[in-house]
XYZ file of C-alpha atoms in Angstrom:
407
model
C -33.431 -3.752 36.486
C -31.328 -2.854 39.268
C -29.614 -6.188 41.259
C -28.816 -6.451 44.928
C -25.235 -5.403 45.040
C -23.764 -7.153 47.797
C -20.796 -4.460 48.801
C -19.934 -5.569 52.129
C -17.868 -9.653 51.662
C -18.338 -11.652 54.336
C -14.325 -11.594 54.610
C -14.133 -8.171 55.307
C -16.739 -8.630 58.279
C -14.767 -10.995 59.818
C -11.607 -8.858 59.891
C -13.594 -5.932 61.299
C -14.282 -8.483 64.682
C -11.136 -9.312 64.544
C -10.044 -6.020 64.673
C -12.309 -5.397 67.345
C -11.383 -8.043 69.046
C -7.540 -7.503 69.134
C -8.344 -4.030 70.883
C -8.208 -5.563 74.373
C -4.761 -7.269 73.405
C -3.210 -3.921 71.763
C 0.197 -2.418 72.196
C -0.124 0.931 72.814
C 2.252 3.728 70.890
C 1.015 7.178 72.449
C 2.863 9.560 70.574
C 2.622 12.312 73.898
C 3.834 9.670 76.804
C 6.336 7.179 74.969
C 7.778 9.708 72.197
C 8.039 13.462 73.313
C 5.980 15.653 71.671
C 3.697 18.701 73.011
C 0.158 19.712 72.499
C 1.159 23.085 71.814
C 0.495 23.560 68.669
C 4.068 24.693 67.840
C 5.986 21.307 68.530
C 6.121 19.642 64.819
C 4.100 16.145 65.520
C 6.115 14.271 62.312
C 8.839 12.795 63.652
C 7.094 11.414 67.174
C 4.082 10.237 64.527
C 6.336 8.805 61.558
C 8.310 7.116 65.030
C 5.404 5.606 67.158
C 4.037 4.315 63.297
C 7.330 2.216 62.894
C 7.560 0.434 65.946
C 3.461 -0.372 66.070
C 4.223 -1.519 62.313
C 7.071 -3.663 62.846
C 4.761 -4.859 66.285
C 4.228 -8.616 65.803
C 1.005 -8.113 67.836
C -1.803 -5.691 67.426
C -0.911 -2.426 68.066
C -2.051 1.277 68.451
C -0.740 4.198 67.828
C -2.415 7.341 70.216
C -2.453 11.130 69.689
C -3.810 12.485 72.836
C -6.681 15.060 72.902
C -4.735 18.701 72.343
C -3.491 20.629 69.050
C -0.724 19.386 67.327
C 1.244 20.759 64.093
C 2.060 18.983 61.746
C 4.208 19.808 58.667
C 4.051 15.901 56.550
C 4.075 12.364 57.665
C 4.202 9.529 55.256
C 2.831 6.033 57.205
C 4.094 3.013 55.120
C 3.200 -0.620 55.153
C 3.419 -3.564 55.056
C 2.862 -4.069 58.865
C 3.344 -7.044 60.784
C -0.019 -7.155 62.390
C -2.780 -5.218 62.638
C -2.474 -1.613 63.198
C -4.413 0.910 64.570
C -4.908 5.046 64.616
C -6.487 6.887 67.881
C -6.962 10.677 66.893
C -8.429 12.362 69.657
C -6.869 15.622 69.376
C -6.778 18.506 66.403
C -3.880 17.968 64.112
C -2.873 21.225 62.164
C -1.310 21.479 58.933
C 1.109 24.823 57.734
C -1.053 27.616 56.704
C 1.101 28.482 54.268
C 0.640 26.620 51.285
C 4.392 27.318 50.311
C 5.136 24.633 52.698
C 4.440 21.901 50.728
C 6.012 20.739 47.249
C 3.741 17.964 46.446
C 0.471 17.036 47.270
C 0.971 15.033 50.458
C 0.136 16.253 54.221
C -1.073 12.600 55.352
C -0.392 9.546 53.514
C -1.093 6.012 54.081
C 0.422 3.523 52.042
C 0.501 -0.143 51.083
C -0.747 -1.018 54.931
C -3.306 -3.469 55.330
C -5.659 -4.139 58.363
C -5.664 -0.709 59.499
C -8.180 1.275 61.274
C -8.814 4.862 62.660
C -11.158 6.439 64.437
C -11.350 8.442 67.943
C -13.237 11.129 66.937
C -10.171 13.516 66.406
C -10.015 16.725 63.170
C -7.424 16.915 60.386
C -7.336 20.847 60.043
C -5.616 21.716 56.522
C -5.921 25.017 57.264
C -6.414 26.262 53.782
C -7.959 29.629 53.583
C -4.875 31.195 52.428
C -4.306 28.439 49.820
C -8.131 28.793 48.142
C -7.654 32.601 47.871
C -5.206 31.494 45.232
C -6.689 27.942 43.827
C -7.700 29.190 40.112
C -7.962 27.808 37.530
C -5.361 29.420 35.766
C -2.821 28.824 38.735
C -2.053 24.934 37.590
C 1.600 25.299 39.161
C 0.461 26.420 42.277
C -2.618 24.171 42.738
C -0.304 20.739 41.369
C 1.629 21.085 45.016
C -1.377 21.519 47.304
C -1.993 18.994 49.659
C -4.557 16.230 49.941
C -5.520 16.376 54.103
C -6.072 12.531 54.333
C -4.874 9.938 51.738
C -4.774 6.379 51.624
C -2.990 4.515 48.605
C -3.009 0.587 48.018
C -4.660 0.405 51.590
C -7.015 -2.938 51.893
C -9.180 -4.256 54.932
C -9.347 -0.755 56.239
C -12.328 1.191 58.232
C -11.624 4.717 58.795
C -14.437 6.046 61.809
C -15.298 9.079 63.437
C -12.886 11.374 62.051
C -13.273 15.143 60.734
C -11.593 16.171 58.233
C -11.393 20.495 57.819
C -10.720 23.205 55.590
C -8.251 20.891 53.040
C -6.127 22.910 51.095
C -7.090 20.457 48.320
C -9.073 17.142 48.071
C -10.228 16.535 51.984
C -9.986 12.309 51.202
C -8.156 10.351 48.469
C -8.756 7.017 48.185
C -6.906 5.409 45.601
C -6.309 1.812 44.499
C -7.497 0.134 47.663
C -9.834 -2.519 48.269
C -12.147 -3.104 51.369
C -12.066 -0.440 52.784
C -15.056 1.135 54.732
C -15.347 5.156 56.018
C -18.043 6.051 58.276
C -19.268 8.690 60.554
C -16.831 11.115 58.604
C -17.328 14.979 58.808
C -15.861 17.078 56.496
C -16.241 20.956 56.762
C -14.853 23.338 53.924
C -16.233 26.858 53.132
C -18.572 26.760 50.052
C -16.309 29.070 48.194
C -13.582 26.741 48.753
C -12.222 25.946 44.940
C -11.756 22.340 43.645
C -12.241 20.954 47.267
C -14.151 17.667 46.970
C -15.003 15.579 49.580
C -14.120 12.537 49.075
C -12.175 11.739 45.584
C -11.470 7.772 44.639
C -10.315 5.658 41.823
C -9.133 2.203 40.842
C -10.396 0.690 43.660
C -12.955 -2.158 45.052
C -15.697 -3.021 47.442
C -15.620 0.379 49.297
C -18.442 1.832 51.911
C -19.173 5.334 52.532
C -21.481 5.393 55.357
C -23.247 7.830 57.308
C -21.001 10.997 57.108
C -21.638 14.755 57.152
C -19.878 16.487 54.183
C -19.744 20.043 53.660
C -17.495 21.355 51.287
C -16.722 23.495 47.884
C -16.795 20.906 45.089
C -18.330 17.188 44.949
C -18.861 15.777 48.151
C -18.323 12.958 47.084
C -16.479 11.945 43.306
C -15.717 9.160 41.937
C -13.199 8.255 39.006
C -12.177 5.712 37.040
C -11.422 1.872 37.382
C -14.091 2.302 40.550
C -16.189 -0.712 41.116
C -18.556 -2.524 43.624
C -19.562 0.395 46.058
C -21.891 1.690 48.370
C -22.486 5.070 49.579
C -25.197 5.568 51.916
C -26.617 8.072 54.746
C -24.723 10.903 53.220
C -25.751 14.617 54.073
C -24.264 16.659 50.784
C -24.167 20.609 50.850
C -22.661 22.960 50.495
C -20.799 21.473 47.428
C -21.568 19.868 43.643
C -23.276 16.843 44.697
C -22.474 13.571 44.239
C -20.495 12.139 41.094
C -19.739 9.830 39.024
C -16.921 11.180 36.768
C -15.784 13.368 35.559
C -14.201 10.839 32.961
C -12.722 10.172 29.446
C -10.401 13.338 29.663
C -7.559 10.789 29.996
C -6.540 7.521 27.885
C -6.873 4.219 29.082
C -9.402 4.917 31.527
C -10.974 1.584 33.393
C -14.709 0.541 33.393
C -16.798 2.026 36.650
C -19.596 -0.244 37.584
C -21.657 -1.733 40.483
C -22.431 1.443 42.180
C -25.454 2.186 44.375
C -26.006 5.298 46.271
C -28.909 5.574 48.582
C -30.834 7.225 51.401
C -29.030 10.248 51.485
C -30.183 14.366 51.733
C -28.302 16.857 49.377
C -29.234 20.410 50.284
C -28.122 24.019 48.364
C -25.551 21.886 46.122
C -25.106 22.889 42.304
C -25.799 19.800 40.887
C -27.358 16.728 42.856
C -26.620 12.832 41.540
C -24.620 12.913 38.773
C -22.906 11.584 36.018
C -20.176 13.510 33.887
C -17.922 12.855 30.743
C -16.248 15.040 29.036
C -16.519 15.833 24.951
C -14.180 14.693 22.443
C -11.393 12.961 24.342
C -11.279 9.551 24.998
C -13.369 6.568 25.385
C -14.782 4.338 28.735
C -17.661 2.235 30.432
C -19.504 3.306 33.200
C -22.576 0.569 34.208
C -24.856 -0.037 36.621
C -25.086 3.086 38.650
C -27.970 3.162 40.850
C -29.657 6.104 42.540
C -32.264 5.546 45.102
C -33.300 7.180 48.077
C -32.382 9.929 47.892
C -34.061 13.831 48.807
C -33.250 16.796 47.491
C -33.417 20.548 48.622
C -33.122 23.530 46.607
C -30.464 21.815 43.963
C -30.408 23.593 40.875
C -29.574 20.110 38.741
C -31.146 17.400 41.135
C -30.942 14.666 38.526
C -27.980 14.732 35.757
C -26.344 12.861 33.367
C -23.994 15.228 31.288
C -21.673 13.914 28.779
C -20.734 17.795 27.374
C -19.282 18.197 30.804
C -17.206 21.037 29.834
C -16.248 23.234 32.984
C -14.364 26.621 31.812
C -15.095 25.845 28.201
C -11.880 24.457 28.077
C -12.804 20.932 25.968
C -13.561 19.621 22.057
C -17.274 20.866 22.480
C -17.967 20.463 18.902
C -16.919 16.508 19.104
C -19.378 13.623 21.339
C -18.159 12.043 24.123
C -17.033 8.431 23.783
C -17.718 7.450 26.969
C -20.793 4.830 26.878
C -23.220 4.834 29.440
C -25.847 1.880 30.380
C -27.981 0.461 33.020
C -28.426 3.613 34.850
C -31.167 3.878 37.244
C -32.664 6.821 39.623
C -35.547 5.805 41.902
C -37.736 7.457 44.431
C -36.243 10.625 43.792
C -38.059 13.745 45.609
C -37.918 17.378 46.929
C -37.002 20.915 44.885
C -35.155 21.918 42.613
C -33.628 25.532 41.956
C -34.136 25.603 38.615
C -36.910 24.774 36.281
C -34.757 21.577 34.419
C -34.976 19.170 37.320
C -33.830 16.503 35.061
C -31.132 16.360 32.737
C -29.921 13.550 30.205
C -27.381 14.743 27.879
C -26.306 12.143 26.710
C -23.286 11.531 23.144
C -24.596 11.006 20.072
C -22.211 9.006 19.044
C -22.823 6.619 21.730
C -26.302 6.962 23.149
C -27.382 6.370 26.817
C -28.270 2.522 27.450
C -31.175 1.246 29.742
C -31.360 4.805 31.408
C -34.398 3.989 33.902
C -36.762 6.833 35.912
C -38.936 5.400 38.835
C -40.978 7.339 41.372
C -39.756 10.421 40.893
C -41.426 14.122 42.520
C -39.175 17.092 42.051
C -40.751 20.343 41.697
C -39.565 23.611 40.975
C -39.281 26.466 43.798
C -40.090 29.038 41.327
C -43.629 29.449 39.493
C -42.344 27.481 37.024
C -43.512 23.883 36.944
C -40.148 21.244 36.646
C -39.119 20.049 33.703
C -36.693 16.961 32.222
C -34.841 17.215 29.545
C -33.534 14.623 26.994
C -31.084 14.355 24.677
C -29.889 11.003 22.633
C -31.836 9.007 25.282
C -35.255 6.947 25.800
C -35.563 6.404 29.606
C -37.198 3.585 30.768
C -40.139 4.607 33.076
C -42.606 3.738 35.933
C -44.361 5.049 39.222
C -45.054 8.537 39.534
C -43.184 10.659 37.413
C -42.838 14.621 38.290
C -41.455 16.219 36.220
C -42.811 14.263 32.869
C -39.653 12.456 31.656
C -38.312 14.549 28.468
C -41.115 17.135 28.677
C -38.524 19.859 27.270
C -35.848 20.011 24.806
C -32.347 20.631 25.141
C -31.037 23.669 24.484
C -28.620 23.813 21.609
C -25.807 25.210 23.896
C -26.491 23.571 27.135
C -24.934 25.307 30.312
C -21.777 24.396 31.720
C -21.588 22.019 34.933
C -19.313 23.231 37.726
């Protein structure tokens, strides 16, 4: 039931070569040499970065900008497109954001914007240095968590690949991807404390034919999430944990939400997480599509929800709980599926009852339970669709009236 999703166009190929190609050709923008600034770790890096990014922009030939290996702070840089040519990002060293989250008034540290044939890579670390900031992340402290920064994010960016770069302790989201299209990130490494609060991974929406290959993600929330208006995507070779897994949603807390379809997620290992692949919608609220999301490939260790589908996603208690979601779900698929799960209820389908799960489909699937317990799967307003070898036996429990809450 699941079709080949063919994520990566030919197009995008090409422009990778010829991005490749170009290197040998490059202007060079190093922002050390040509503009001035230290590795000290006390020189602000903004204005020699914002400077060497204007002239490699307005650069009618390829061109690359280089931050030297060393420690730089940083206190915001906004990169803006269009550029004349393709452009190009060498982090080598360890660029440092303010401790103190009072340094920022929005949530920006890096931003790219509106470029197009971009790349980055060089193996260099985006420190957000936010240990101070997650001591005060709550949930009750909206106000002070609306103006913490996002380390790395890239807005109505296409033709992209983003390679070989770490991203560390985020005061906020680690990556934001939003509204872009072709864009590829691999080899990423992102390292947050698992008691970091509301620190995903990497967060995206509105967007098309993105890749997330082969990165390391450690972190305090979803490693990786994905919202609304998302469509034709892979994600593959992921290592997940600490963090919530990997997600699809949360959605239909806000109106006018867009469809998210054509995903597949594959051959990757999620270890000590909270919940493992995922899909969440809230109660009540408003309505959406999400469609053909496959799971395959995929192991998992000691995850106390390895397989989910909650549409009374209700973190906090904070939500309608008494009203169904109207999100509709269909053509949902989780194959070849193994390892343990923390908690007896390996499997979870709660799905509205307004608006039953669609073409839900279980395949090969061996989760057992750590405990003495054997596994179970649980069901609720859905009739998977099964076949292979099926551990736990699909909808072998019931649902409990007042399900628990989903962090």
């Amino acid at each position: 039931m699941a079709p080949h999703l063919n994520i990566v166009p030919s197009m995008f190929v090409l422009l990778l070569l010829f991005i490749s190609a170009s290197k040998v050709q490059s202007d060079a923008f190093d922002v050390v040499a040509k503009f001035g600034t230290k590795a000290d770790g006390k020189m602000d890096l903004s204005k020699p970065f914002l400077d060497a990014w204007k002239e490699a922009c307005a650069s009618v030939t390829p061109s690359t900008v280089v931050i030297p290996k060393g420690t730089y702070l940083l206190s915001k840089v906004n990169l803006e497109g269009p550029c004349k040519a393709p452009i190009e990002i060498n982090v080598q060293g360890t660029i440092q954001a303010p401790a103190d989250p009072s340094a920022f008034k929005d949530p920006n540290w890096v931003r790219f914007y509106s470029v197009e044939n971009f790349k980055m890579f060089g193996g260099g670390i985006f420190d957000g240095q936010g240990s101070i900031a997650y001591e005060k992340n709550t949930c009750e402290n909206r106000e002070f968590r609306s103006k913490l920064p996002v380390n790395i994010r890239f807005d109505f960016v296409t033709n992209a690949l983003i390679q070989d770069i770490t991203s560390k302790d985020s005061k906020l989201f680690h990556i934001n991807v939003f509204a872009c299209k072709n864009i590829t990130l691999e080899r990423l490494k992102i390292e947050a404390p698992d008691e970091s609060p509301n620190i995903d991974g990497i967060h995206m929406g509105k967007l098309e034919g993105v890749n997330i290959i082969a990165s390391d993600i450690k972190t305090g929330d979803d490693c990786i999430s994905i919202g609304d208006g998302t469509k034709n995507m892979v994600i593959k070779e992921i290592t997940c944990g600490p963090g919530h897994g990997i997600s699809i949603g949360s959605l239909g807390k806000f109106q006018n939400e867009e469809p998210v379809e054509e995903i597949k997620i594959s051959n990757c290992t999620i270890t000590n997480t909270s919940n493992g692949a995922r899909i969440k919608t809230w109660p009540g609220e408003h309505g959406g599509a999400v469609s053909e999301i496959h799971f395959e490939d995929i192991t998992m260790n000691n995850v106390p929800s390895p397989i989910l589908i909650d549409q009374q996603y209700c973190p906090w208690n904070k939500c309608k709980k008494q009203e169904e979601s109207k999100v509709k779900l269909s053509n949902i698929s989780f194959k070849n599926i193994r390892g343990t799960s923390a908690l007896p209820e390996a499997i979870k389908f709660i799905c509205s009852g307004s608006s039953p799960c669609q073409n839900v489909e279980l395949a090969d699937i061996d989760i057992k339970h750590n405990g003495a317990e054997p596994a179970t799967s649980q069901c609720l307003n859905v009739k998977p669709i099964t076949s292979g070898k099926l551990n736990p036996i699909p909808c072998s429990g019931p649902v409990p009236k007042t399900p628990s809450a989903s962090a």
